[in-house]
XYZ file of C-alpha atoms in Angstrom:
786
model
C 57.366 -50.343 1.991
C 59.175 -52.681 4.332
C 59.249 -56.003 2.386
C 60.520 -57.860 5.435
C 57.359 -57.095 7.423
C 55.050 -60.022 8.045
C 52.072 -59.785 5.613
C 50.898 -63.341 6.089
C 48.795 -64.944 4.825
C 50.049 -62.963 1.786
C 53.289 -64.506 0.485
C 56.443 -62.386 -0.083
C 56.009 -62.876 -3.841
C 52.468 -61.449 -3.726
C 53.656 -58.503 -1.643
C 56.522 -57.727 -4.057
C 54.229 -57.974 -7.068
C 51.604 -55.679 -5.477
C 54.279 -53.029 -4.956
C 55.616 -53.298 -8.522
C 55.244 -50.342 -10.852
C 54.145 -52.601 -13.707
C 50.417 -53.228 -14.011
C 50.919 -56.784 -15.342
C 52.814 -57.880 -12.233
C 50.177 -56.327 -9.952
C 47.540 -58.189 -11.956
C 49.370 -61.489 -11.391
C 49.450 -60.748 -7.659
C 45.700 -60.057 -7.747
C 45.059 -63.465 -9.286
C 47.089 -65.063 -6.505
C 45.068 -63.155 -3.903
C 41.847 -64.274 -5.554
C 43.018 -67.901 -5.388
C 44.043 -67.525 -1.746
C 40.744 -65.984 -0.701
C 38.753 -68.687 -2.518
C 40.535 -71.238 -0.389
C 39.601 -69.331 2.770
C 35.985 -69.163 1.574
C 35.987 -72.911 1.014
C 37.360 -73.357 4.532
C 34.780 -70.830 5.852
C 37.731 -69.021 7.430
C 36.295 -65.526 7.799
C 39.110 -64.494 10.161
C 41.769 -64.934 7.528
C 39.581 -63.271 4.911
C 39.203 -60.198 7.063
C 42.933 -60.273 7.792
C 43.775 -60.269 4.064
C 41.354 -57.397 3.401
C 42.744 -55.441 6.372
C 46.335 -55.851 5.095
C 45.390 -54.819 1.570
C 43.550 -51.782 2.892
C 45.901 -50.407 5.538
C 49.278 -51.509 4.200
C 48.629 -51.037 0.496
C 45.525 -49.051 -0.518
C 46.173 -46.433 2.179
C 49.967 -46.506 1.748
C 52.034 -43.406 1.045
C 53.600 -45.110 -1.994
C 51.548 -44.738 -5.210
C 52.387 -48.171 -6.645
C 51.458 -49.809 -3.344
C 48.094 -48.009 -3.429
C 47.492 -49.305 -6.929
C 48.368 -52.812 -5.784
C 46.050 -52.520 -2.824
C 43.138 -51.430 -5.022
C 43.491 -54.327 -7.458
C 43.970 -56.689 -4.510
C 40.691 -55.546 -2.869
C 38.878 -56.028 -6.178
C 40.335 -59.547 -6.395
C 39.071 -60.317 -2.886
C 35.572 -59.228 -3.850
C 35.604 -61.423 -6.963
C 36.801 -64.373 -4.895
C 34.144 -63.828 -2.246
C 31.336 -63.729 -4.796
C 27.927 -63.699 -3.107
C 29.656 -63.596 0.298
C 31.257 -60.228 -0.470
C 28.296 -58.527 1.180
C 29.672 -59.628 4.561
C 32.858 -57.605 4.018
C 31.640 -54.651 1.964
C 32.415 -51.948 4.518
C 36.061 -53.087 4.738
C 36.278 -53.382 0.932
C 34.600 -50.116 -0.014
C 35.969 -47.561 2.450
C 39.689 -47.708 1.439
C 38.715 -47.577 -2.234
C 36.559 -44.501 -1.672
C 39.450 -42.844 0.142
C 41.511 -43.180 -3.032
C 38.840 -41.199 -4.901
C 40.468 -38.113 -3.357
C 43.996 -39.014 -4.537
C 45.877 -36.303 -6.422
C 47.053 -38.850 -9.036
C 44.403 -39.156 -11.764
C 45.631 -42.666 -12.694
C 45.140 -43.787 -9.133
C 41.629 -42.285 -9.059
C 40.881 -44.249 -12.228
C 42.141 -47.508 -10.659
C 40.021 -46.792 -7.588
C 37.002 -46.339 -9.812
C 37.797 -49.595 -11.609
C 38.239 -51.465 -8.318
C 34.942 -50.186 -6.931
C 33.187 -51.134 -10.167
C 34.341 -54.740 -9.724
C 33.355 -54.766 -6.052
C 29.855 -53.402 -6.786
C 29.392 -55.706 -9.792
C 29.924 -58.728 -7.623
C 27.956 -57.544 -4.601
C 24.966 -56.101 -6.560
C 22.083 -55.413 -4.170
C 24.246 -56.020 -1.115
C 25.879 -52.624 -1.653
C 22.612 -50.712 -1.022
C 23.178 -50.347 2.746
C 26.347 -48.476 1.778
C 24.637 -46.450 -0.975
C 25.222 -43.056 0.641
C 28.982 -43.681 0.780
C 29.019 -44.742 -2.857
C 26.847 -41.815 -3.938
C 29.041 -39.364 -2.062
C 32.154 -40.739 -3.752
C 30.599 -40.796 -7.182
C 29.351 -37.202 -6.875
C 32.974 -36.130 -6.459
C 34.186 -38.124 -9.475
C 31.365 -36.704 -11.612
C 33.183 -33.375 -11.560
C 36.663 -34.898 -12.060
C 38.767 -32.960 -14.581
C 40.375 -36.132 -16.002
C 38.289 -37.613 -18.874
C 39.372 -41.185 -18.096
C 38.285 -40.879 -14.489
C 34.986 -39.323 -15.614
C 34.461 -42.167 -18.066
C 35.157 -44.761 -15.372
C 32.842 -43.045 -12.911
C 30.069 -42.999 -15.506
C 30.371 -46.765 -15.934
C 30.180 -47.238 -12.185
C 27.275 -44.773 -12.023
C 25.276 -46.724 -14.625
C 25.940 -49.982 -12.786
C 24.742 -48.519 -9.503
C 21.600 -47.113 -11.159
C 20.802 -50.548 -12.578
C 21.152 -52.067 -9.114
C 18.896 -49.451 -7.521
C 16.299 -49.846 -10.285
C 16.200 -53.641 -9.794
C 16.162 -53.531 -6.013
C 13.171 -53.403 -3.661
C 15.212 -52.441 -0.608
C 16.491 -48.956 -1.412
C 16.619 -46.818 1.775
C 15.146 -43.551 0.520
C 14.788 -42.097 4.024
C 18.544 -42.383 4.630
C 19.409 -41.067 1.170
C 17.238 -37.898 1.050
C 19.346 -35.850 3.551
C 22.438 -36.454 1.406
C 20.516 -35.628 -1.757
C 19.170 -32.442 -0.155
C 22.726 -31.400 0.717
C 24.335 -32.186 -2.646
C 21.527 -30.772 -4.782
C 22.784 -27.237 -4.093
C 26.137 -27.842 -5.787
C 27.059 -25.138 -8.299
C 29.338 -27.453 -10.297
C 27.862 -28.246 -13.673
C 28.949 -31.903 -13.669
C 27.786 -32.453 -10.124
C 24.398 -30.998 -11.075
C 24.236 -33.335 -14.060
C 25.002 -36.264 -11.772
C 22.378 -35.200 -9.203
C 19.580 -34.587 -11.688
C 20.250 -37.876 -13.460
C 19.895 -39.752 -10.162
C 16.671 -37.955 -9.295
C 15.367 -38.864 -12.732
C 16.186 -42.524 -12.127
C 14.732 -42.650 -8.613
C 11.570 -40.887 -9.721
C 11.018 -43.504 -12.438
C 11.298 -46.504 -10.073
C 7.759 -47.641 -9.119
C 8.786 -48.910 -5.679
C 10.478 -45.622 -4.716
C 8.071 -42.844 -3.749
C 10.269 -39.784 -4.119
C 7.162 -37.564 -4.252
C 6.864 -37.756 -0.461
C 10.251 -36.058 -0.180
C 9.748 -33.554 -2.985
C 9.420 -30.586 -0.547
C 13.004 -31.256 0.553
C 14.507 -31.159 -2.951
C 12.103 -28.918 -4.907
C 14.043 -25.730 -4.194
C 17.266 -27.396 -5.330
C 15.601 -28.589 -8.530
C 14.624 -25.019 -9.368
C 18.220 -23.968 -8.711
C 19.434 -26.598 -11.176
C 16.802 -25.412 -13.675
C 18.771 -22.169 -13.859
C 21.996 -23.890 -14.932
C 23.843 -22.477 -17.940
C 23.973 -25.919 -19.575
C 21.100 -26.487 -21.978
C 21.324 -30.257 -21.459
C 21.061 -29.970 -17.684
C 18.120 -27.583 -17.970
C 16.361 -29.953 -20.358
C 16.861 -32.917 -18.023
C 15.655 -30.891 -15.069
C 12.558 -29.809 -17.031
C 11.801 -33.466 -17.750
C 12.202 -34.384 -14.075
C 9.965 -31.542 -12.908
C 7.438 -32.479 -15.589
C 7.360 -36.071 -14.343
C 6.851 -34.903 -10.773
C 3.993 -32.648 -11.860
C 2.312 -35.519 -13.717
C 2.545 -37.647 -10.590
C 1.137 -34.802 -8.482
C -1.883 -34.562 -10.782
C -2.434 -38.335 -10.531
C -2.215 -38.506 -6.724
C -3.090 -35.041 -5.338
C -4.371 -36.486 -2.065
C -0.859 -37.566 -1.049
C 0.911 -34.358 -2.077
C 2.298 -31.983 0.558
C 1.075 -28.826 -1.149
C 1.469 -26.569 1.856
C 5.117 -27.505 2.369
C 5.982 -26.580 -1.211
C 3.885 -23.413 -1.561
C 6.582 -21.086 -0.218
C 9.200 -22.613 -2.505
C 7.059 -21.850 -5.538
C 6.349 -18.337 -4.279
C 10.086 -17.627 -4.145
C 10.800 -18.949 -7.632
C 7.773 -17.233 -9.164
C 9.577 -13.974 -8.443
C 12.421 -13.022 -10.771
C 15.309 -11.290 -9.046
C 17.256 -10.666 -12.277
C 15.138 -10.332 -15.421
C 18.214 -10.101 -17.647
C 18.983 -13.815 -17.203
C 17.070 -15.984 -19.655
C 17.255 -18.957 -17.286
C 15.296 -16.954 -14.726
C 12.444 -16.715 -17.222
C 12.374 -20.510 -17.424
C 12.429 -20.821 -13.631
C 9.621 -18.317 -13.259
C 7.450 -19.909 -15.951
C 7.928 -23.377 -14.485
C 7.210 -22.199 -10.945
C 4.139 -20.285 -12.115
C 2.889 -23.356 -13.972
C 3.319 -25.408 -10.819
C 1.582 -22.741 -8.776
C -1.362 -22.773 -11.164
C -1.715 -26.535 -10.760
C -1.288 -26.328 -6.988
C -4.085 -23.793 -6.620
C -6.409 -25.848 -8.787
C -5.561 -29.160 -7.108
C -5.119 -28.070 -3.487
C -7.930 -25.526 -3.343
C -8.230 -23.691 -0.047
C -5.113 -25.378 1.303
C -3.074 -22.601 -0.337
C -5.130 -19.732 1.138
C -2.696 -19.127 4.041
C -0.050 -18.433 1.384
C -2.273 -16.181 -0.739
C -0.416 -12.951 0.078
C 2.872 -14.478 -1.022
C 1.285 -15.916 -4.145
C -0.131 -12.510 -5.055
C 3.241 -10.868 -4.465
C 4.651 -13.190 -7.104
C 1.702 -13.301 -9.494
C 0.529 -9.680 -9.768
C 3.655 -8.186 -11.455
C 3.539 -10.933 -14.106
C 0.106 -9.795 -15.275
C 1.709 -6.737 -16.902
C 4.279 -8.722 -18.900
C 4.413 -8.164 -22.658
C 4.294 -10.820 -25.379
C 7.904 -11.789 -24.765
C 6.702 -13.507 -21.599
C 3.266 -14.451 -22.852
C 3.279 -17.956 -21.350
C 4.277 -16.695 -17.909
C 1.630 -13.994 -18.084
C -1.064 -16.529 -19.005
C -0.023 -18.877 -16.195
C -0.025 -15.973 -13.718
C -3.465 -14.911 -14.905
C -4.772 -18.437 -14.350
C -3.218 -18.466 -10.861
C -4.794 -15.132 -10.041
C -8.228 -16.187 -11.277
C -8.157 -19.537 -9.474
C -6.946 -17.998 -6.221
C -9.674 -15.363 -6.339
C -12.326 -18.081 -6.685
C -11.140 -19.682 -3.444
C -12.236 -16.685 -1.357
C -15.800 -17.274 -0.177
C -18.233 -15.549 2.218
C -17.260 -18.015 4.942
C -13.892 -16.230 5.082
C -15.748 -13.227 6.506
C -16.542 -15.096 9.713
C -14.538 -14.392 12.869
C -12.953 -17.213 14.817
C -15.092 -16.552 17.875
C -18.226 -16.752 15.756
C -17.005 -19.931 14.145
C -16.728 -21.508 17.572
C -20.154 -20.324 18.675
C -21.729 -21.365 15.380
C -22.903 -17.846 14.538
C -22.388 -16.487 11.048
C -22.694 -12.844 11.978
C -21.908 -11.553 8.506
C -24.205 -9.240 6.573
C -26.664 -11.050 4.383
C -25.493 -11.454 0.815
C -27.136 -13.294 -2.040
C -28.473 -16.504 -0.553
C -28.146 -18.316 -3.819
C -24.542 -17.330 -4.340
C -22.435 -20.357 -5.338
C -19.640 -21.343 -2.999
C -16.395 -23.010 -3.945
C -16.484 -26.673 -3.100
C -13.966 -27.771 -0.515
C -13.049 -31.409 -0.205
C -11.427 -33.145 2.701
C -7.948 -32.497 1.391
C -8.504 -28.744 1.480
C -8.465 -28.553 5.259
C -4.837 -27.900 6.036
C -3.782 -27.249 9.602
C -2.168 -23.908 8.924
C -2.699 -20.195 9.350
C -0.773 -17.190 8.180
C 1.300 -14.363 9.586
C 1.130 -10.857 8.141
C 3.113 -10.373 4.989
C 6.411 -8.558 4.837
C 7.430 -6.519 1.832
C 10.863 -7.674 0.762
C 11.720 -8.284 -2.864
C 11.365 -12.010 -2.292
C 8.280 -12.603 -0.182
C 7.239 -15.894 1.349
C 5.202 -16.835 4.340
C 5.170 -19.464 7.017
C 2.089 -20.941 8.675
C 1.982 -19.688 12.242
C 0.236 -22.614 13.852
C 0.114 -26.161 12.572
C -2.548 -27.271 15.057
C -5.450 -25.180 13.780
C -8.262 -27.276 12.314
C -9.333 -24.849 9.587
C -7.689 -23.000 6.715
C -7.466 -19.269 7.389
C -7.471 -16.601 4.703
C -4.526 -14.244 5.130
C -6.690 -11.176 4.498
C -4.409 -8.685 6.239
C -1.445 -9.880 4.205
C -3.425 -9.766 0.962
C -4.589 -6.210 1.591
C -1.044 -5.074 2.327
C 0.206 -6.620 -0.921
C -2.620 -4.999 -2.901
C -2.068 -1.651 -1.226
C 1.650 -1.797 -1.947
C 1.045 -2.373 -5.652
C -1.370 0.551 -5.774
C 1.230 2.820 -4.168
C 4.035 1.635 -6.474
C 4.279 4.023 -9.422
C 6.044 1.370 -11.510
C 3.112 -1.049 -11.299
C 1.840 -1.968 -14.773
C -1.689 -1.200 -15.935
C -2.898 -4.822 -16.017
C -1.501 -5.338 -12.524
C -3.357 -2.268 -11.239
C -6.558 -3.553 -12.798
C -6.031 -6.956 -11.165
C -5.390 -5.290 -7.791
C -8.648 -3.358 -8.048
C -10.523 -6.490 -9.107
C -9.155 -8.201 -6.005
C -10.267 -5.366 -3.755
C -13.727 -5.399 -5.296
C -13.925 -9.185 -4.899
C -12.848 -9.009 -1.262
C -15.422 -6.319 -0.499
C -18.092 -8.578 -2.014
C -17.004 -11.798 -0.289
C -15.576 -10.537 3.018
C -17.121 -7.081 3.572
C -16.954 -6.964 7.359
C -13.259 -7.790 7.535
C -12.452 -5.571 4.557
C -14.059 -2.522 6.161
C -11.389 -2.713 8.856
C -8.946 -1.723 6.108
C -11.103 0.853 4.356
C -9.703 3.905 6.122
C -6.179 2.993 5.024
C -7.211 2.045 1.467
C -9.561 4.962 0.849
C -6.961 7.709 0.144
C -5.113 5.580 -2.392
C -8.335 4.558 -4.119
C -9.208 8.231 -4.499
C -5.736 8.985 -5.847
C -6.108 6.178 -8.389
C -8.916 8.168 -10.028
C -6.112 10.228 -11.588
C -4.774 7.140 -13.379
C -4.031 7.522 -17.077
C -6.011 4.388 -17.967
C -9.792 4.564 -18.316
C -10.051 0.864 -17.489
C -8.172 1.361 -14.228
C -10.479 4.255 -13.326
C -13.544 2.116 -14.081
C -12.370 -0.649 -11.769
C -11.427 1.897 -9.134
C -14.902 3.408 -9.288
C -16.431 -0.040 -8.864
C -14.439 -0.544 -5.677
C -15.343 2.893 -4.337
C -18.998 2.348 -5.240
C -19.030 -0.970 -3.408
C -17.450 0.657 -0.362
C -20.052 3.417 -0.460
C -23.022 1.066 -0.809
C -22.045 -2.023 1.176
C -24.228 -2.841 4.203
C -21.036 -3.625 6.128
C -20.168 0.082 6.090
C -23.557 1.189 7.398
C -22.466 2.994 10.572
C -23.429 6.647 10.531
C -26.204 8.709 8.996
C -25.276 10.305 5.707
C -25.384 14.049 5.133
C -28.380 15.959 3.853
C -29.316 19.294 2.371
C -29.643 22.156 4.744
C -33.389 22.244 4.513
C -34.971 20.067 7.162
C -37.892 19.477 4.843
C -35.735 18.092 2.053
C -33.398 15.542 3.561
C -30.966 13.649 1.369
C -32.489 10.232 0.892
C -30.250 8.059 -1.249
C -31.972 5.458 -3.349
C -31.306 2.186 -5.076
C -31.285 2.360 -8.896
C -34.630 1.546 -10.450
C -34.741 -1.851 -12.078
C -32.607 -3.391 -9.367
C -34.073 -6.137 -7.256
C -34.781 -5.403 -3.626
C -31.545 -5.613 -1.708
C -29.499 -5.762 -4.888
C -27.630 -3.160 -6.914
C -26.380 -3.612 -10.479
C -22.634 -3.527 -10.978
C -20.503 -3.441 -14.065
C -19.012 -6.889 -13.455
C -20.729 -8.784 -10.663
C -23.973 -7.994 -8.949
C -23.699 -7.118 -5.312
C -26.319 -6.345 -2.704
C -26.996 -2.807 -1.581
C -29.279 -1.005 0.811
C -31.847 1.749 0.262
C -29.555 4.108 2.158
C -25.920 4.547 1.251
C -23.501 4.051 4.120
C -21.334 6.667 5.796
C -18.537 6.169 3.254
C -20.786 7.367 0.424
C -20.906 10.931 1.687
C -17.227 10.777 2.599
C -16.505 9.587 -0.935
C -18.463 12.448 -2.496
C -16.718 15.036 -0.309
C -13.266 13.686 -1.133
C -14.058 13.327 -4.821
C -15.068 16.987 -5.049
C -12.005 17.955 -3.033
C -9.856 16.040 -5.501
C -11.532 17.808 -8.418
C -10.839 21.106 -6.668
C -7.146 20.332 -6.185
C -6.656 18.715 -9.603
C -8.471 20.857 -12.148
C -6.932 18.816 -14.979
C -8.634 15.738 -13.568
C -11.946 17.588 -13.583
C -11.419 18.827 -17.126
C -10.190 15.566 -18.620
C -11.960 12.879 -16.592
C -14.560 14.635 -14.463
C -17.531 13.925 -16.710
C -16.375 10.352 -17.296
C -16.055 9.651 -13.551
C -19.397 11.216 -12.636
C -21.272 9.419 -15.415
C -19.860 6.058 -14.314
C -20.786 6.783 -10.713
C -24.319 7.563 -11.843
C -24.489 4.051 -13.269
C -22.978 2.437 -10.179
C -24.675 4.392 -7.403
C -27.765 5.930 -9.062
C -27.710 9.380 -10.608
C -30.062 10.919 -8.036
C -27.741 9.901 -5.202
C -24.738 11.448 -6.938
C -26.362 14.734 -7.923
C -28.244 15.164 -4.653
C -25.145 14.652 -2.534
C -22.825 16.749 -4.714
C -25.314 19.615 -4.766
C -25.522 19.447 -0.995
C -21.731 19.528 -0.633
C -21.243 22.331 -3.183
C -23.742 24.441 -1.286
C -21.136 24.699 1.486
C -18.141 25.057 -0.856
C -15.928 28.008 0.095
C -14.067 28.157 -3.214
C -16.825 29.852 -5.202
C -14.981 29.721 -8.514
C -14.598 25.970 -8.202
C -18.237 25.683 -7.144
C -19.297 27.517 -10.307
C -17.072 25.319 -12.499
C -18.301 22.150 -10.826
C -21.950 23.165 -11.189
C -21.343 23.890 -14.860
C -19.810 20.394 -15.270
C -22.676 18.694 -13.434
C -25.234 20.666 -15.412
C -23.674 19.667 -18.733
C -23.695 16.021 -17.647
C -27.302 16.325 -16.494
C -28.449 17.776 -19.809
C -26.411 15.698 -22.249
C -25.527 12.256 -20.848
C -27.509 9.179 -21.794
C -26.902 7.803 -18.291
C -28.978 10.695 -16.891
C -32.091 10.060 -19.027
C -34.157 8.796 -16.102
C -33.119 11.662 -13.841
C -34.000 14.220 -16.536
C -37.440 12.681 -16.855
C -37.844 12.807 -13.090
C -37.032 16.529 -13.051
C -38.935 17.377 -16.212
C -42.438 17.341 -14.720
C -41.831 17.775 -10.968
C -44.907 15.638 -10.355
C -43.724 14.029 -7.132
C -42.580 15.317 -3.789
C -39.238 13.583 -4.280
C -38.597 15.279 -7.621
C -39.454 18.656 -6.118
C -37.061 18.021 -3.234
C -34.343 17.107 -5.714
C -34.974 20.261 -7.755
C -34.836 22.378 -4.607
C -31.488 20.856 -3.549
C -29.994 21.190 -7.046
C -31.267 24.732 -7.502
C -29.593 26.050 -4.360
C -26.189 24.833 -5.567
C -26.819 25.624 -9.238
C -27.087 29.277 -8.191
C -23.265 29.295 -8.223
C -23.655 29.425 -12.012
C -26.443 31.684 -13.341
C -26.677 30.123 -16.804
C -26.772 26.616 -15.315
C -29.591 27.768 -13.027
C -31.613 28.990 -16.008
C -31.017 25.721 -17.873
C -32.240 23.791 -14.794
C -35.399 25.901 -14.866
C -35.841 25.121 -18.572
C -35.380 21.419 -17.842
C -37.970 21.494 -15.026
C -40.367 23.722 -17.062
C -40.133 26.537 -14.504
C -40.307 29.064 -17.322
C -41.594 32.008 -15.312
C -38.808 31.558 -12.796
C -36.328 31.294 -15.653
C -37.632 34.587 -17.012
C -37.330 36.182 -13.552
C -33.725 34.999 -13.297
C -32.825 36.350 -16.742
C -34.251 39.685 -15.713
C -31.644 39.735 -12.959
C -28.791 39.064 -15.381
C -28.644 42.777 -16.108
C -27.278 43.300 -12.607
C -24.591 40.641 -13.041
C -21.085 41.093 -14.381
C -21.398 39.828 -17.943
C -18.031 38.377 -18.972
C -16.874 36.553 -22.070
C -17.116 33.250 -20.175
C -20.671 34.132 -19.209
C -21.628 34.765 -22.845
C -19.941 31.527 -23.901
C -22.143 29.653 -21.411
C -25.253 31.377 -22.806
C -24.076 30.408 -26.286
C -23.804 26.749 -25.179
C -27.280 26.912 -23.648
C -28.699 28.092 -26.969
C -26.990 25.160 -28.669
C -28.530 22.809 -26.092
C -31.998 24.246 -26.692
C -31.579 23.101 -30.291
C -30.580 19.587 -29.174
C -32.920 16.532 -28.867
C -32.994 16.922 -25.071
C -35.098 20.078 -25.301
C -37.438 18.803 -28.020
C -40.385 19.102 -25.630
C -39.474 22.748 -24.937
C -39.416 23.634 -28.640
C -42.773 21.955 -29.171
C -44.218 23.976 -26.295
C -43.517 27.096 -28.366
C -46.547 26.064 -30.411
C -48.728 26.786 -27.374
C -48.015 30.507 -27.190
C -50.877 31.434 -24.862
C -49.979 28.922 -22.177
C -46.209 29.388 -22.365
C -45.684 33.148 -22.514
C -42.801 33.081 -20.032
C -40.956 30.467 -22.057
C -40.993 32.824 -25.045
C -40.066 35.776 -22.849
C -37.165 33.829 -21.316
C -35.878 32.867 -24.749
C -36.137 36.470 -25.921
C -34.262 37.423 -22.752
C -31.410 35.101 -23.742
C -31.531 36.581 -27.249
C -31.117 40.075 -25.867
C -28.141 38.977 -23.764
C -26.283 37.615 -26.769
C -24.158 39.759 -29.067
C -24.709 39.479 -32.851
C -23.219 35.986 -33.039
C -24.025 32.633 -34.607
C -25.931 31.651 -31.456
C -27.909 34.904 -31.729
C -28.875 34.099 -35.325
C -29.820 30.548 -34.322
C -32.101 31.590 -31.472
C -33.519 34.515 -33.449
C -34.451 32.200 -36.289
C -36.122 29.822 -33.829
C -38.192 32.597 -32.252
C -39.305 33.846 -35.676
C -40.860 30.426 -36.135
C -43.155 30.904 -33.112
C -46.690 30.910 -34.588
C -49.421 33.517 -34.215
C -51.615 32.451 -31.272
C -54.768 33.310 -33.248
C -53.831 30.806 -35.931
C -53.191 28.086 -33.370
C -56.649 28.202 -31.744
C -58.644 24.969 -32.135
C -62.352 24.211 -32.189
C -62.029 21.936 -29.158
C -60.490 24.779 -27.119
C -62.503 24.063 -23.938
C -61.361 20.457 -23.726
C -57.819 21.532 -24.392
C -57.921 24.089 -21.578
C -59.429 21.520 -19.202
C -56.540 19.173 -19.970
C -53.989 21.925 -19.372
C -55.617 22.861 -16.095
C -55.528 19.237 -14.886
C -51.818 18.959 -15.661
C -51.154 22.289 -14.009
C -53.124 21.347 -10.898
C -51.312 18.020 -10.611
C -47.987 19.806 -10.894
C -49.074 22.504 -8.428
C -50.156 19.942 -5.836
C -46.541 18.814 -5.506
C -44.740 22.025 -6.417
C -45.351 24.027 -3.282
C -42.110 25.967 -3.493
C -41.515 29.558 -2.580
C -39.983 30.973 -5.774
C -39.412 34.327 -4.111
C -37.186 32.550 -1.594
C -35.337 30.875 -4.453
C -34.772 34.247 -6.122
C -33.470 35.660 -2.845
C -31.092 32.719 -2.548
C -29.892 33.335 -6.127
C -29.255 36.996 -5.319
C -27.376 36.044 -2.156
C -25.110 33.581 -3.937
C -24.389 35.979 -6.802
C -23.539 38.775 -4.356
C -20.974 36.466 -2.752
C -19.463 35.709 -6.159
C -19.329 39.421 -6.960
C -17.633 40.159 -3.649
C -15.006 37.492 -4.301
C -14.323 38.845 -7.806
C -13.914 42.345 -6.437
C -11.476 41.083 -3.818
C -9.448 39.326 -6.517
C -9.388 42.410 -8.751
C -8.352 44.520 -5.759
C -5.445 42.211 -4.991
C -4.410 42.303 -8.634
C -4.382 46.119 -8.711
C -2.303 46.257 -5.530
C 0.364 43.983 -6.995
C 3.783 45.728 -6.766
C 4.644 44.804 -10.351
C 1.556 46.512 -11.766
C 2.173 50.084 -12.976
C -0.477 52.806 -13.114
C -1.124 54.239 -16.559
């Protein structure tokens, strides 16, 4: 430095001492500067004060010579001490050259700069707040300084500045947040520690409402939560916990909608191998749970994104039990927010018309307070790994359910083979819930959902299949799907009239979980469902073997057994694959005769006392003809014993195979079961049931000398002598029998000859098909003639 240059009002001795390499001499010069400045303050000579500060800054603190820079720093600190409470008038000139030295390559010089700034801030106190961003920016750099002395000095300065901010009532949060938002994304561990500590301090100051700006820093906080340092993670957890407590205390002032997408992103784990990601996901899911409960319908526009994040978590194992429980709570709370009012179209909302099909009038609706009405709507969801959604229009006066986006998310999870069982169950529960609450809008998606719902019937989980059947049953019975007339049997006199299960209230159908309304006639999807279900059984014989009975029995509970059997019989009547038709009839017949769910239907068919029961028998019989033994068992069930005997007489013309004899064997076993108790008791009345005995003897003659033969033979040997069974009151008994017979005959006006002709026709078709198959087998090039 040129010592001959004019540095007045600084004396040549002060200048030489400031440039000295010894700290003690620089300190002496600082004391002289302090004395000089005090004199200027006493004289109120601000010009000279500024001149001294300008010389110390430009000629010393910003000098190229390291000792001069050190002298300049201690000189600026001396000026601040001399100025005292007036230092606030010169803070910009005092602070800026010191902050520049924070970037010096010499660690000792950075330490002196930190020391100088500490003295400046200590004197100025609250006056430094207008320059807070500059100080914060400088400190954030020193927080990551590799030199321990510099770090120690910066920590002292940091604590001093925090004390000042905590005591002050004039902190400019608006000006600070942009800088905080920028620096919060630092990847440096020490910088993150510095940032999170400041957020912790600001959040604890009563006069500083950092919650208003939480949407701007929340994403950064979750980034810091994933830091490798346990201490930083713990501090960040505390900060987020404090914010959440404040949110619960003042939910009306919280910007839920602006933070929903941030939570959606962090609820999704990109890398499950990182333990910190588990913490991020759990914390985000916990926040999401609280948001849904506090904000209510405000979060509905983000529901598709929330589901994208929540649904996979439902299949977590016990290692992520807390996350799974939080996700389950989110899912449950979000589902409760969907109400029948979400089924209304915008045009109808404007006109004041509801327009939706009538549901249960007394159905409770989720309460919506004034804070739930967010001006937002939702775009359709995209399917990236990280999904989040932006409201499309901030001017709309009413929250809009993102139904299209939800359905796409649900459909995607159904299609994904890696989706866990609990997630699939939750997806199906959602679909069922949406069909109950928003049927009209949901039926717009039914054609696209229907194939996958049918495919889900092949799921390995019984619980998944049960939920899937509930959805399909709701689709088939919902009034919103009532568009076309359902199919019927070929006979114009016996149309397929589908009924509501007995015991259900008018306009209501019992369901396994919730009750939902129905209609006396199933909608067009019911018949479509039955056709596709049988087609699926035809294509997947394993499904029919392993789950067929289970599926059909559950459907009988959900959609009434008569509906199921009537429609399936009608469809099988037109089935071209005769072997499948025979197998399917055998399955249906076994279910009809053995399942507890079919008790009411068996009773309906047992007496054939009504026109409806006769129509049902007629429709079943025509399809049951695909399987001769099943046809006979149907006649036994309906007490058409003469017709059963006539059918057995025709068995001599049929091709009796091992499978055929096995079916006869099973029928004999069924005759010994509780279901046919009434039939066995009728053997006591030999005179009035001759064809029953003849039919049973016919079965006996069909059987080889087997266990079933012995069983039936023993039963028939127990048939009493009719002479021994005569009673004194024979006339009254005969009158009673005649009344029952006449009542039955009044409804049973069926042409049994026509039924026999139909049986012959169906069996001839089966015989023709078998001959064709055997002919193709004999013509096979690999087969050799013997």
